[in-house]
GROMACS .gro file of C-alpha atoms in nm:
model
  198
    1UNK     CA    1  -2.621   0.590  -7.839
    2UNK     CA    2  -2.439   0.689  -7.522
    3UNK     CA    3  -2.192   0.451  -7.381
    4UNK     CA    4  -2.262   0.325  -7.034
    5UNK     CA    5  -1.989   0.258  -6.792
    6UNK     CA    6  -2.035  -0.011  -6.530
    7UNK     CA    7  -1.961   0.099  -6.176
    8UNK     CA    8  -1.627  -0.012  -6.057
    9UNK     CA    9  -1.588  -0.120  -5.697
   10UNK     CA   10  -1.358   0.097  -5.499
   11UNK     CA   11  -1.037  -0.074  -5.378
   12UNK     CA   12  -1.024  -0.153  -5.014
   13UNK     CA   13  -0.843   0.097  -4.793
   14UNK     CA   14  -0.474   0.032  -4.741
   15UNK     CA   15  -0.408  -0.165  -4.418
   16UNK     CA   16  -0.211   0.029  -4.164
   17UNK     CA   17   0.159  -0.081  -4.159
   18UNK     CA   18   0.217  -0.358  -3.901
   19UNK     CA   19   0.449  -0.257  -3.628
   20UNK     CA   20   0.661  -0.504  -3.447
   21UNK     CA   21   0.635  -0.532  -3.067
   22UNK     CA   22   0.964  -0.339  -3.011
   23UNK     CA   23   0.841  -0.035  -3.199
   24UNK     CA   24   0.510  -0.037  -3.007
   25UNK     CA   25   0.697  -0.050  -2.682
   26UNK     CA   26   0.911   0.241  -2.774
   27UNK     CA   27   0.609   0.447  -2.880
   28UNK     CA   28   0.441   0.405  -2.546
   29UNK     CA   29   0.527   0.665  -2.282
   30UNK     CA   30   0.733   0.533  -2.002
   31UNK     CA   31   0.595   0.523  -1.648
   32UNK     CA   32   0.733   0.778  -1.420
   33UNK     CA   33   1.016   0.644  -1.207
   34UNK     CA   34   0.927   0.543  -0.852
   35UNK     CA   35   1.030   0.798  -0.585
   36UNK     CA   36   1.361   0.758  -0.411
   37UNK     CA   37   1.280   0.595  -0.080
   38UNK     CA   38   1.504   0.854   0.099
   39UNK     CA   39   1.273   1.131  -0.033
   40UNK     CA   40   0.936   0.984   0.096
   41UNK     CA   41   0.748   1.229   0.312
   42UNK     CA   42   0.394   1.085   0.313
   43UNK     CA   43   0.257   0.832   0.558
   44UNK     CA   44  -0.063   0.628   0.541
   45UNK     CA   45  -0.237   0.603   0.880
   46UNK     CA   46  -0.502   0.329   0.912
   47UNK     CA   47  -0.718   0.151   1.164
   48UNK     CA   48  -0.833   0.481   1.302
   49UNK     CA   49  -1.110   0.532   1.557
   50UNK     CA   50  -1.416   0.660   1.360
   51UNK     CA   51  -1.415   0.976   1.578
   52UNK     CA   52  -1.050   1.067   1.506
   53UNK     CA   53  -1.028   1.414   1.345
   54UNK     CA   54  -0.770   1.601   1.132
   55UNK     CA   55  -0.694   1.807   1.435
   56UNK     CA   56  -0.620   1.500   1.642
   57UNK     CA   57  -0.378   1.368   1.374
   58UNK     CA   58  -0.210   1.708   1.334
   59UNK     CA   59  -0.166   1.745   1.716
   60UNK     CA   60  -0.012   1.402   1.746
   61UNK     CA   61   0.210   1.399   1.438
   62UNK     CA   62   0.339   1.749   1.484
   63UNK     CA   63   0.516   1.639   1.811
   64UNK     CA   64   0.771   1.455   1.595
   65UNK     CA   65   0.829   1.703   1.321
   66UNK     CA   66   0.673   1.971   1.090
   67UNK     CA   67   0.355   1.851   0.911
   68UNK     CA   68   0.260   2.008   0.575
   69UNK     CA   69  -0.091   1.856   0.551
   70UNK     CA   70  -0.336   1.596   0.690
   71UNK     CA   71  -0.606   1.435   0.485
   72UNK     CA   72  -0.863   1.227   0.659
   73UNK     CA   73  -1.046   1.019   0.406
   74UNK     CA   74  -1.430   1.036   0.424
   75UNK     CA   75  -1.723   0.877   0.254
   76UNK     CA   76  -1.842   1.104  -0.029
   77UNK     CA   77  -2.211   1.085   0.063
   78UNK     CA   78  -2.216   1.057   0.446
   79UNK     CA   79  -1.893   1.242   0.506
   80UNK     CA   80  -1.820   0.979   0.782
   81UNK     CA   81  -1.458   0.879   0.834
   82UNK     CA   82  -1.332   0.591   0.638
   83UNK     CA   83  -1.089   0.531   0.930
   84UNK     CA   84  -0.771   0.605   0.742
   85UNK     CA   85  -0.567   0.927   0.658
   86UNK     CA   86  -0.258   1.055   0.494
   87UNK     CA   87  -0.016   1.266   0.679
   88UNK     CA   88   0.248   1.467   0.480
   89UNK     CA   89   0.560   1.599   0.638
   90UNK     CA   90   0.793   1.871   0.530
   91UNK     CA   91   1.092   1.631   0.543
   92UNK     CA   92   1.184   1.264   0.507
   93UNK     CA   93   1.347   1.259   0.843
   94UNK     CA   94   1.032   1.390   1.022
   95UNK     CA   95   0.820   1.128   0.839
   96UNK     CA   96   1.071   0.848   0.922
   97UNK     CA   97   1.071   0.955   1.289
   98UNK     CA   98   0.688   0.952   1.296
   99UNK     CA   99   0.686   0.602   1.141
  100UNK     CA  100   0.933   0.474   1.392
  101UNK     CA  101   0.796   0.623   1.707
  102UNK     CA  102   0.419   0.638   1.642
  103UNK     CA  103   0.358   0.302   1.475
  104UNK     CA  104   0.076   0.124   1.668
  105UNK     CA  105   0.027   0.429   1.909
  106UNK     CA  106  -0.323   0.445   2.044
  107UNK     CA  107  -0.540   0.736   1.943
  108UNK     CA  108  -0.890   0.765   2.097
  109UNK     CA  109  -0.833   0.418   2.247
  110UNK     CA  110  -0.755   0.249   1.913
  111UNK     CA  111  -0.400   0.141   1.789
  112UNK     CA  112  -0.316   0.305   1.456
  113UNK     CA  113  -0.139   0.125   1.174
  114UNK     CA  114   0.122   0.346   1.011
  115UNK     CA  115   0.328   0.287   0.695
  116UNK     CA  116   0.479   0.467   0.403
  117UNK     CA  117   0.219   0.583   0.155
  118UNK     CA  118   0.237   0.337  -0.133
  119UNK     CA  119   0.200   0.531  -0.467
  120UNK     CA  120   0.279   0.247  -0.687
  121UNK     CA  121  -0.070   0.114  -0.799
  122UNK     CA  122   0.082  -0.200  -0.954
  123UNK     CA  123   0.249  -0.303  -0.632
  124UNK     CA  124  -0.059  -0.223  -0.445
  125UNK     CA  125  -0.295  -0.421  -0.659
  126UNK     CA  126  -0.079  -0.724  -0.750
  127UNK     CA  127   0.023  -0.805  -0.391
  128UNK     CA  128   0.392  -0.821  -0.477
  129UNK     CA  129   0.576  -0.946  -0.170
  130UNK     CA  130   0.260  -1.029   0.010
  131UNK     CA  131   0.250  -1.300   0.273
  132UNK     CA  132  -0.057  -1.467   0.440
  133UNK     CA  133   0.026  -1.573   0.791
  134UNK     CA  134  -0.214  -1.820   0.944
  135UNK     CA  135  -0.254  -2.011   1.284
  136UNK     CA  136  -0.169  -1.703   1.491
  137UNK     CA  137  -0.220  -1.718   1.852
  138UNK     CA  138  -0.485  -1.470   1.971
  139UNK     CA  139  -0.219  -1.282   2.171
  140UNK     CA  140  -0.033  -1.185   1.849
  141UNK     CA  141  -0.100  -0.826   1.755
  142UNK     CA  142  -0.009  -0.631   1.441
  143UNK     CA  143   0.273  -0.478   1.628
  144UNK     CA  144   0.415  -0.820   1.740
  145UNK     CA  145   0.374  -0.952   1.378
  146UNK     CA  146   0.577  -0.658   1.253
  147UNK     CA  147   0.854  -0.724   1.513
  148UNK     CA  148   0.875  -1.087   1.391
  149UNK     CA  149   0.904  -1.000   1.020
  150UNK     CA  150   1.090  -0.669   1.007
  151UNK     CA  151   1.436  -0.825   1.015
  152UNK     CA  152   1.366  -0.980   0.664
  153UNK     CA  153   1.321  -0.649   0.481
  154UNK     CA  154   1.125  -0.335   0.452
  155UNK     CA  155   0.747  -0.387   0.534
  156UNK     CA  156   0.499  -0.187   0.345
  157UNK     CA  157   0.200  -0.319   0.540
  158UNK     CA  158   0.149  -0.557   0.834
  159UNK     CA  159  -0.189  -0.633   0.990
  160UNK     CA  160  -0.357  -0.908   1.195
  161UNK     CA  161  -0.715  -0.954   1.087
  162UNK     CA  162  -0.964  -0.868   1.357
  163UNK     CA  163  -1.331  -0.882   1.430
  164UNK     CA  164  -1.484  -0.691   1.712
  165UNK     CA  165  -1.138  -0.610   1.843
  166UNK     CA  166  -1.032  -0.981   1.853
  167UNK     CA  167  -0.779  -1.159   1.630
  168UNK     CA  168  -0.921  -1.394   1.371
  169UNK     CA  169  -0.601  -1.594   1.392
  170UNK     CA  170  -0.431  -1.481   1.058
  171UNK     CA  171  -0.268  -1.177   0.919
  172UNK     CA  172  -0.092  -1.025   0.618
  173UNK     CA  173   0.259  -0.888   0.573
  174UNK     CA  174   0.361  -0.705   0.258
  175UNK     CA  175   0.725  -0.652   0.183
  176UNK     CA  176   0.864  -0.408  -0.068
  177UNK     CA  177   1.009  -0.696  -0.274
  178UNK     CA  178   0.957  -1.060  -0.352
  179UNK     CA  179   1.314  -1.131  -0.234
  180UNK     CA  180   1.230  -1.012   0.120
  181UNK     CA  181   0.904  -1.200   0.116
  182UNK     CA  182   1.071  -1.526   0.013
  183UNK     CA  183   1.340  -1.481   0.274
  184UNK     CA  184   1.074  -1.432   0.542
  185UNK     CA  185   0.872  -1.724   0.420
  186UNK     CA  186   1.185  -1.959   0.424
  187UNK     CA  187   1.274  -1.850   0.772
  188UNK     CA  188   0.940  -1.829   0.945
  189UNK     CA  189   0.725  -2.098   0.770
  190UNK     CA  190   0.677  -2.391   1.016
  191UNK     CA  191   0.828  -2.219   1.312
  192UNK     CA  192   0.627  -2.224   1.642
  193UNK     CA  193   0.509  -1.896   1.792
  194UNK     CA  194   0.329  -1.885   2.126
  195UNK     CA  195   0.265  -2.251   2.093
  196UNK     CA  196   0.127  -2.261   1.744
  197UNK     CA  197   0.298  -2.375   1.427
  198UNK     CA  198   0.298  -2.101   1.149
   0.00000   0.00000   0.00000
């Protein structure tokens, strides 16, 4: 009589070795370093009139320095302007001159908002250094708000919220660091501007 063998269950697969947090961190690729601010050549241009074209932007920005490219952002389906663009210069000095001299310039009857292109998605999405400024007088424009806050640090974005071309009484200022934002908050919070307490 043949002997029968009972089926033996297979042993469970070996668990992968447990790595500590330090080794996991070392295994992950490091994020590329942020570009040196003195090497930036790309500007974000927002609040554009819907009829502004690439040619309009190229003509205007070429007056301050050599432009390498202009990209007007458009809706993928309708191809209508999304009312913002990126202007890339051949040098940092030309971009810096454009930022200084053309900020809040009118193009086709609408004031443009210009700032350095922000390539750090974490800083863009988390709102690092972002201040909400309320109780603004209707006479306060984005340009005036920028003048008030510029002395506290580098501003990435500054905008008074509008509806149908009229101020909604509040705005946003984003600094490049929390330190600058806190300095501005401590200095400006509670001050009176055009008869209204901020």
